[in-house]
XYZ file of N, CA and C in Angstrom:
432
model
N -0.692 19.540 -2.697
C -0.471 18.144 -3.161
C -1.541 17.762 -4.296
N -1.223 17.297 -5.352
C -1.808 16.767 -6.339
C -1.961 15.227 -6.540
N -2.931 14.793 -6.887
C -3.153 13.194 -7.250
C -3.082 12.929 -8.685
N -2.230 12.140 -9.152
C -2.026 12.057 -10.559
C -1.865 10.383 -11.052
N -2.020 10.102 -12.269
C -1.681 8.770 -12.641
C -0.208 8.514 -12.594
N 0.111 7.252 -12.617
C 1.612 6.975 -12.559
C 2.137 6.438 -13.972
N 3.076 6.884 -14.202
C 3.873 6.490 -15.584
C 4.865 5.222 -15.287
N 4.792 4.390 -16.031
C 5.948 3.241 -15.884
C 7.283 3.777 -15.409
N 7.703 4.918 -16.110
C 9.004 5.485 -15.707
C 9.257 5.778 -14.230
N 8.075 5.998 -13.551
C 8.094 6.230 -12.143
C 8.093 4.880 -11.071
N 7.871 3.850 -11.851
C 7.873 2.658 -11.055
C 9.110 2.484 -10.107
N 10.358 2.883 -10.553
C 11.494 2.621 -9.553
C 11.441 3.632 -8.390
N 10.786 4.657 -8.581
C 10.595 5.640 -7.374
C 9.494 5.076 -6.416
N 8.452 4.469 -6.995
C 7.459 3.929 -6.257
C 7.904 2.527 -5.582
N 8.977 1.978 -6.165
C 9.496 0.664 -5.476
C 10.291 1.136 -4.221
N 11.009 2.350 -4.495
C 11.825 3.054 -3.500
C 10.999 3.302 -2.191
N 9.714 3.995 -2.486
C 8.992 4.365 -1.448
C 8.272 3.252 -0.806
N 7.946 2.262 -1.536
C 7.395 1.146 -1.033
C 8.435 0.317 0.070
N 9.733 0.267 -0.422
C 10.720 -0.528 0.349
C 10.692 0.404 1.567
N 11.073 1.715 1.574
C 11.138 2.580 2.659
C 10.023 2.444 3.631
N 8.629 2.408 3.167
C 7.598 2.504 4.002
C 7.351 1.059 4.645
N 7.799 0.018 3.780
C 7.764 -1.203 4.520
C 8.552 -1.592 5.660
N 9.857 -1.047 5.350
C 10.984 -1.041 6.454
C 10.487 -0.280 7.640
N 9.671 0.733 7.466
C 9.405 1.698 8.681
C 7.969 1.107 9.408
N 7.114 0.295 8.762
C 5.984 -0.073 9.299
C 5.717 -1.615 9.301
N 6.433 -2.450 8.794
C 6.386 -3.912 8.632
C 7.601 -4.597 9.332
N 7.909 -4.292 10.667
C 9.022 -4.939 11.151
C 8.889 -6.292 11.458
N 7.676 -6.920 11.164
C 7.350 -8.441 11.316
C 7.857 -9.177 10.034
N 8.157 -8.474 8.973
C 8.615 -9.183 7.779
C 10.213 -9.576 7.980
N 10.434 -10.562 7.420
C 11.765 -11.226 7.231
C 12.349 -10.478 5.944
N 13.770 -10.256 6.087
C 14.598 -9.518 5.038
C 14.238 -10.377 3.631
N 14.264 -11.716 3.852
C 14.142 -12.558 2.548
C 12.741 -12.388 1.892
N 11.874 -12.137 2.869
C 10.458 -11.939 2.295
C 10.384 -10.564 1.606
N 10.997 -9.503 1.979
C 10.918 -8.277 1.551
C 11.778 -8.351 0.139
N 12.843 -9.034 -0.028
C 13.640 -9.219 -1.147
C 12.814 -9.909 -2.237
N 11.938 -10.899 -1.900
C 11.293 -11.804 -2.614
C 10.167 -10.847 -3.263
N 9.688 -10.133 -2.473
C 8.517 -9.287 -3.116
C 8.957 -8.201 -4.009
N 10.208 -7.596 -3.748
C 10.534 -6.510 -4.485
C 10.371 -6.688 -6.166
N 10.871 -7.812 -6.692
C 10.777 -7.907 -8.184
C 9.290 -8.114 -8.550
N 8.648 -8.838 -7.648
C 7.047 -8.994 -7.963
C 6.284 -7.745 -7.883
N 6.531 -6.882 -7.129
C 5.835 -5.655 -7.060
C 6.294 -4.793 -8.347
N 7.585 -4.663 -8.693
C 7.880 -3.939 -9.829
C 7.486 -4.542 -11.177
N 7.649 -5.860 -11.178
C 7.228 -6.501 -12.421
C 5.808 -6.987 -12.771
N 5.155 -7.103 -11.628
C 3.717 -7.735 -11.722
C 2.636 -6.774 -11.082
N 2.932 -6.599 -9.802
C 1.796 -5.888 -8.844
C 1.446 -4.558 -9.419
N 2.443 -3.730 -9.668
C 2.083 -2.392 -10.097
C 1.058 -2.253 -11.354
N 1.407 -3.230 -12.347
C 0.616 -3.419 -13.403
C -0.741 -3.922 -13.215
N -0.944 -4.634 -11.958
C -2.134 -5.181 -11.709
C -3.325 -4.305 -11.083
N -2.872 -3.131 -10.779
C -3.718 -2.209 -10.176
C -3.798 -0.959 -10.813
N -4.935 -0.157 -10.596
C -4.967 1.248 -10.934
C -4.149 2.150 -9.947
N -2.981 2.580 -10.500
C -2.146 3.382 -9.532
C -2.352 4.801 -9.688
N -2.340 5.471 -8.573
C -2.357 6.927 -8.459
C -1.271 7.387 -7.316
N -0.742 8.523 -7.640
C 0.314 8.940 -6.593
C -0.005 10.324 -6.127
N 0.463 10.662 -5.114
C 0.397 12.083 -4.642
C 1.767 12.806 -4.694
N 1.662 13.883 -5.426
C 2.958 14.712 -5.575
C 2.721 16.112 -5.063
N 3.933 16.636 -4.829
C 4.131 18.062 -4.578
C 4.060 18.956 -5.754
N 3.861 20.232 -5.519
C 3.668 21.036 -6.740
C 4.989 21.056 -7.652
N 6.134 20.551 -6.909
C 7.393 20.407 -7.630
C 7.505 19.062 -8.288
N 6.403 18.191 -8.198
C 6.505 16.744 -8.859
C 7.234 15.731 -7.997
N 7.462 16.040 -6.672
C 8.030 14.914 -5.931
C 6.892 14.113 -5.364
N 7.158 12.695 -5.641
C 6.018 11.745 -5.295
C 6.243 11.454 -3.816
N 5.236 11.578 -3.146
C 5.141 11.460 -1.551
C 4.534 10.178 -1.178
N 3.791 9.541 -2.021
C 3.062 8.212 -1.817
C 2.184 7.934 -2.984
N 1.726 6.669 -2.857
C 1.014 6.127 -3.976
C -0.190 4.983 -3.306
N -1.077 4.793 -4.237
C -2.123 3.966 -3.949
C -2.538 3.167 -5.181
N -2.812 1.794 -4.956
C -3.219 1.006 -6.132
C -4.475 0.407 -5.739
N -5.708 0.433 -6.688
C -6.807 -0.197 -6.492
C -7.215 -1.122 -7.510
N -7.881 -2.274 -7.046
C -8.257 -3.410 -8.036
C -9.464 -3.733 -7.522
N -10.511 -3.902 -8.575
C -11.864 -4.549 -8.088
C -12.395 -4.025 -6.780
N -12.366 -2.668 -6.507
C -12.977 -2.199 -5.381
C -12.212 -2.319 -4.161
N -11.123 -2.762 -4.250
C -10.092 -3.145 -3.084
C -8.800 -2.125 -3.199
N -8.277 -1.505 -2.177
C -7.157 -0.824 -1.858
C -6.074 -2.091 -1.709
N -5.261 -2.201 -2.735
C -4.279 -3.276 -2.791
C -2.945 -2.782 -2.232
N -2.764 -1.383 -2.378
C -1.456 -1.011 -1.763
C -1.637 0.513 -1.631
N -0.977 0.700 -0.392
C -0.984 2.321 -0.109
C 0.233 2.542 0.759
N 1.166 3.276 0.162
C 2.405 3.408 0.658
C 2.847 4.845 0.710
N 3.420 5.384 1.645
C 3.585 6.728 1.789
C 5.298 6.816 2.348
N 6.024 7.892 1.606
C 7.293 7.945 1.963
C 7.510 8.269 3.463
N 8.342 7.611 4.126
C 8.493 7.921 5.559
C 8.506 9.416 5.969
N 9.190 10.179 5.194
C 9.351 11.689 5.614
C 8.049 12.373 5.361
N 7.120 11.892 4.691
C 5.711 12.336 4.503
C 4.693 11.769 5.180
N 5.008 10.799 6.035
C 4.002 10.194 7.028
C 3.524 11.233 7.944
N 2.257 11.006 8.308
C 1.513 11.923 9.221
C 1.206 13.267 8.795
N 1.245 13.403 7.458
C 1.078 14.803 6.952
C -0.203 14.797 5.861
N -1.062 13.857 6.093
C -2.370 13.825 5.241
C -2.187 13.172 3.868
N -1.075 12.666 3.439
C -1.070 12.090 2.212
C -1.624 10.782 2.160
N -1.459 9.776 3.120
C -2.409 8.686 2.930
C -3.775 8.860 2.920
N -4.270 9.822 3.995
C -5.660 10.158 3.920
C -6.261 10.632 2.578
N -5.501 11.444 2.001
C -5.837 11.988 0.551
C -5.890 10.946 -0.522
N -4.773 10.067 -0.502
C -4.956 9.027 -1.227
C -6.068 7.994 -1.102
N -6.326 7.790 0.133
C -7.488 6.609 0.540
C -8.792 7.402 0.117
N -8.906 8.726 0.343
C -10.077 9.290 -0.030
C -10.377 9.263 -1.586
N -9.183 9.539 -2.325
C -9.383 9.356 -3.658
C -9.817 8.148 -4.082
N -9.155 7.027 -3.511
C -9.421 5.847 -3.914
C -11.056 5.399 -3.711
N -11.395 5.762 -2.523
C -12.907 5.534 -2.083
C -13.749 6.279 -3.243
N -13.545 7.538 -3.318
C -14.315 8.507 -4.015
C -14.374 8.320 -5.627
N -13.253 8.252 -6.103
C -12.888 8.321 -7.404
C -12.705 6.832 -8.181
N -12.228 5.920 -7.191
C -11.966 4.645 -7.822
C -12.910 3.470 -7.217
N -13.808 4.105 -6.449
C -14.736 2.958 -5.861
C -14.394 1.961 -4.798
N -13.224 2.250 -4.147
C -12.650 1.259 -3.272
C -13.663 1.344 -1.808
N -13.781 0.050 -1.596
C -14.582 -0.229 -0.309
C -14.249 -1.144 0.682
N -12.998 -1.860 0.173
C -12.354 -2.886 0.934
C -10.736 -2.681 0.933
N -10.291 -3.383 1.936
C -8.770 -3.282 2.144
C -8.394 -4.513 2.970
N -7.357 -5.307 2.768
C -6.688 -6.199 3.543
C -5.400 -5.483 4.190
N -5.277 -5.889 5.349
C -4.116 -5.273 6.145
C -3.511 -6.365 7.016
N -2.176 -6.267 6.975
C -1.406 -7.194 7.747
C -1.724 -6.961 9.256
N -2.186 -8.128 10.016
C -2.658 -8.006 11.340
C -1.582 -7.228 12.332
N -0.257 -7.507 11.883
C 0.964 -6.997 12.641
C 1.072 -5.548 12.596
N 0.408 -5.062 11.419
C 0.703 -3.721 11.165
C -0.285 -2.753 11.870
N -0.080 -2.584 13.122
C -1.078 -1.799 13.863
C -1.334 -0.394 13.308
N -0.303 0.171 12.938
C -0.397 1.602 12.111
C -1.228 1.603 11.072
N -1.252 0.653 10.161
C -2.235 0.618 9.045
C -3.687 0.287 9.612
N -3.751 -0.672 10.551
C -5.158 -0.978 10.962
C -5.663 0.303 11.693
N -5.040 0.889 12.331
C -5.442 1.983 13.086
C -5.830 3.170 12.184
N -5.111 3.270 11.106
C -5.416 4.205 10.005
C -6.735 4.020 9.349
N -6.901 2.626 8.955
C -8.233 2.347 8.221
C -9.500 2.440 9.189
N -9.183 2.054 10.276
C -10.309 2.172 11.400
C -10.803 3.645 11.510
N -9.699 4.548 11.665
C -9.937 5.984 11.780
C -10.673 6.416 10.460
N -10.467 6.034 9.314
C -11.085 6.745 8.219
C -12.459 5.929 7.816
N -12.920 5.072 8.661
C -14.156 4.362 8.458
C -14.406 2.975 8.132
N -13.316 2.180 8.021
C -13.365 0.894 7.827
C -13.381 0.064 9.008
N -14.080 -1.193 8.879
C -14.205 -2.013 9.964
C -13.501 -3.193 9.691
N -13.151 -4.196 10.605
C -12.685 -5.511 10.440
C -14.005 -6.477 10.023
N -14.055 -7.134 8.941
C -15.091 -8.192 8.811
C -14.573 -9.446 8.641
N -13.246 -9.743 8.707
C -12.866 -11.064 8.635
C -11.205 -11.194 8.756
N -10.614 -12.405 8.778
C -9.366 -12.670 9.183
C -8.923 -13.714 8.377
N -7.801 -13.813 7.782
C -7.013 -15.066 7.130
C -5.799 -15.418 7.858
N -5.417 -16.450 8.163
C -4.213 -16.749 8.847
C -2.891 -16.594 7.897
N -3.120 -16.671 6.773
C -1.961 -16.541 5.675
C -2.202 -15.301 4.822
N -0.971 -14.682 4.354
C -1.161 -13.621 3.474
C -1.329 -14.055 1.948
N -1.387 -13.304 1.069
C -1.686 -13.552 -0.338
C -0.594 -14.334 -0.966
N 0.598 -14.663 -0.251
C 1.727 -15.431 -1.011
C 1.783 -16.833 -0.146
N 0.668 -16.909 0.770
C 0.673 -18.155 1.557
C 1.684 -18.118 2.783
N 2.184 -16.913 3.134
C 3.146 -16.881 4.275
C 2.388 -16.577 5.447
N 2.893 -16.967 6.666
C 2.169 -16.854 7.984
C 2.113 -15.399 8.435
N 1.627 -14.574 7.602
C 1.520 -13.181 8.276
C -0.062 -12.866 8.064
N -0.954 -13.042 9.124
C -2.254 -12.914 9.048
C -2.722 -11.638 8.602
N -3.916 -11.618 7.826
C -4.446 -10.348 7.008
C -5.796 -10.413 7.912
N -6.251 -8.966 8.089
C -7.347 -8.599 8.540
C -8.106 -8.017 7.172
N -9.291 -8.475 7.041
C -10.191 -8.037 5.836
C -10.985 -6.989 6.437
N -10.971 -5.791 5.836
C -11.575 -4.614 6.332
C -12.598 -4.071 5.108
N -13.693 -3.512 5.478
C -14.505 -2.935 4.627
C -15.244 -1.729 5.144
N -15.556 -0.662 4.237
C -16.453 0.397 4.671
C -17.670 -0.012 5.142
N -18.163 0.517 6.282
C -19.442 0.225 6.830
C -20.457 1.321 6.477
């Protein structure tokens, strides 16, 4: 696996991975919330972060991570690649090469919470609403 920068031409593939990953891990989201987020992610959120992706030696994107201002803002893995070290590789890169020390995780996403706890993050706070003001509580986590 290699970590590489993301080209705008790869955004549709990232959006596909995002949607598949969210459907596999965010069962608390309503369909209308997911559909509302898709254009925002494609048209705004990808450009607001420093994106990196994990690719196979054949160039297939297995997952991606976006960092902004020391925070992991997005980390999504293709469902077929989950549990194979892709997320750990991307998180390690975000921490070491991009200076990430914080992350917000949906409280209902037990898998993500467990992942970040496993790699050294701790819960330091909680918000009742997500970044869009929706009733999906966030856990604020940081490296200790």
